Amino acid sequence: MIVEEFIEKNILNFFTILLSRKHLGP
């Protein structure tokens, strides 16, 4: 696995969690 791909997936997951938190949280 390429390091860049791993980082990109982590960034996407991070942003997805932030967005879901903003929608669900206060």
XYZ file of N, CA and C in Angstrom:
78
model
N 0.852 -1.201 0.000
C 0.000 0.000 0.000
C 0.883 1.245 0.000
N 0.468 2.224 -0.799
C 1.251 3.457 -0.884
C 0.939 4.350 0.318
N 1.969 5.000 0.840
C 1.790 5.863 2.012
C 0.819 6.994 1.696
N 0.936 7.574 0.503
C 0.062 8.699 0.132
C -1.400 8.266 0.139
N -1.668 7.060 -0.363
C -3.051 6.569 -0.375
C -3.553 6.404 1.051
N -2.692 5.881 1.928
C -3.070 5.683 3.328
C -3.398 7.015 3.980
N -2.578 8.029 3.719
C -2.796 9.363 4.294
C -4.094 9.958 3.752
N -4.312 9.826 2.446
C -5.530 10.391 1.852
C -6.769 9.748 2.463
N -6.727 8.424 2.664
C -7.882 7.740 3.257
C -8.097 8.217 4.684
N -7.004 8.412 5.418
C -7.134 8.886 6.803
C -7.742 10.271 6.831
N -7.316 11.148 5.896
C -7.850 12.515 5.848
C -9.340 12.474 5.516
N -9.717 11.629 4.559
C -11.134 11.532 4.194
C -11.949 11.046 5.381
N -11.433 10.024 6.080
C -12.147 9.511 7.256
C -12.249 10.590 8.320
N -11.184 11.358 8.494
C -11.169 12.413 9.508
C -12.239 13.458 9.215
N -12.299 13.891 7.954
C -13.295 14.904 7.584
C -14.709 14.339 7.691
N -14.872 13.080 7.323
C -16.197 12.455 7.421
C -16.668 12.439 8.865
N -15.752 12.120 9.793
C -16.104 12.094 11.220
C -16.462 13.501 11.682
N -15.688 14.495 11.245
C -15.966 15.879 11.653
C -17.343 16.303 11.154
N -17.650 16.001 9.886
C -18.942 16.397 9.319
C -20.081 15.705 10.055
N -19.938 14.408 10.314
C -21.002 13.670 11.003
C -21.178 14.223 12.414
N -20.079 14.614 13.043
C -20.164 15.175 14.397
C -20.909 16.508 14.358
N -20.634 17.319 13.349
C -21.291 18.628 13.251
C -22.791 18.446 13.046
N -23.172 17.453 12.239
C -24.594 17.242 11.961
C -25.307 16.625 13.162
N -24.634 15.691 13.840
C -25.283 14.991 14.955
C -25.129 15.757 16.257
N -23.959 16.347 16.462
C -23.686 17.025 17.731
C -24.347 18.387 17.818
N -24.165 19.055 18.945
C -24.750 20.378 19.185
C -24.060 21.464 18.367
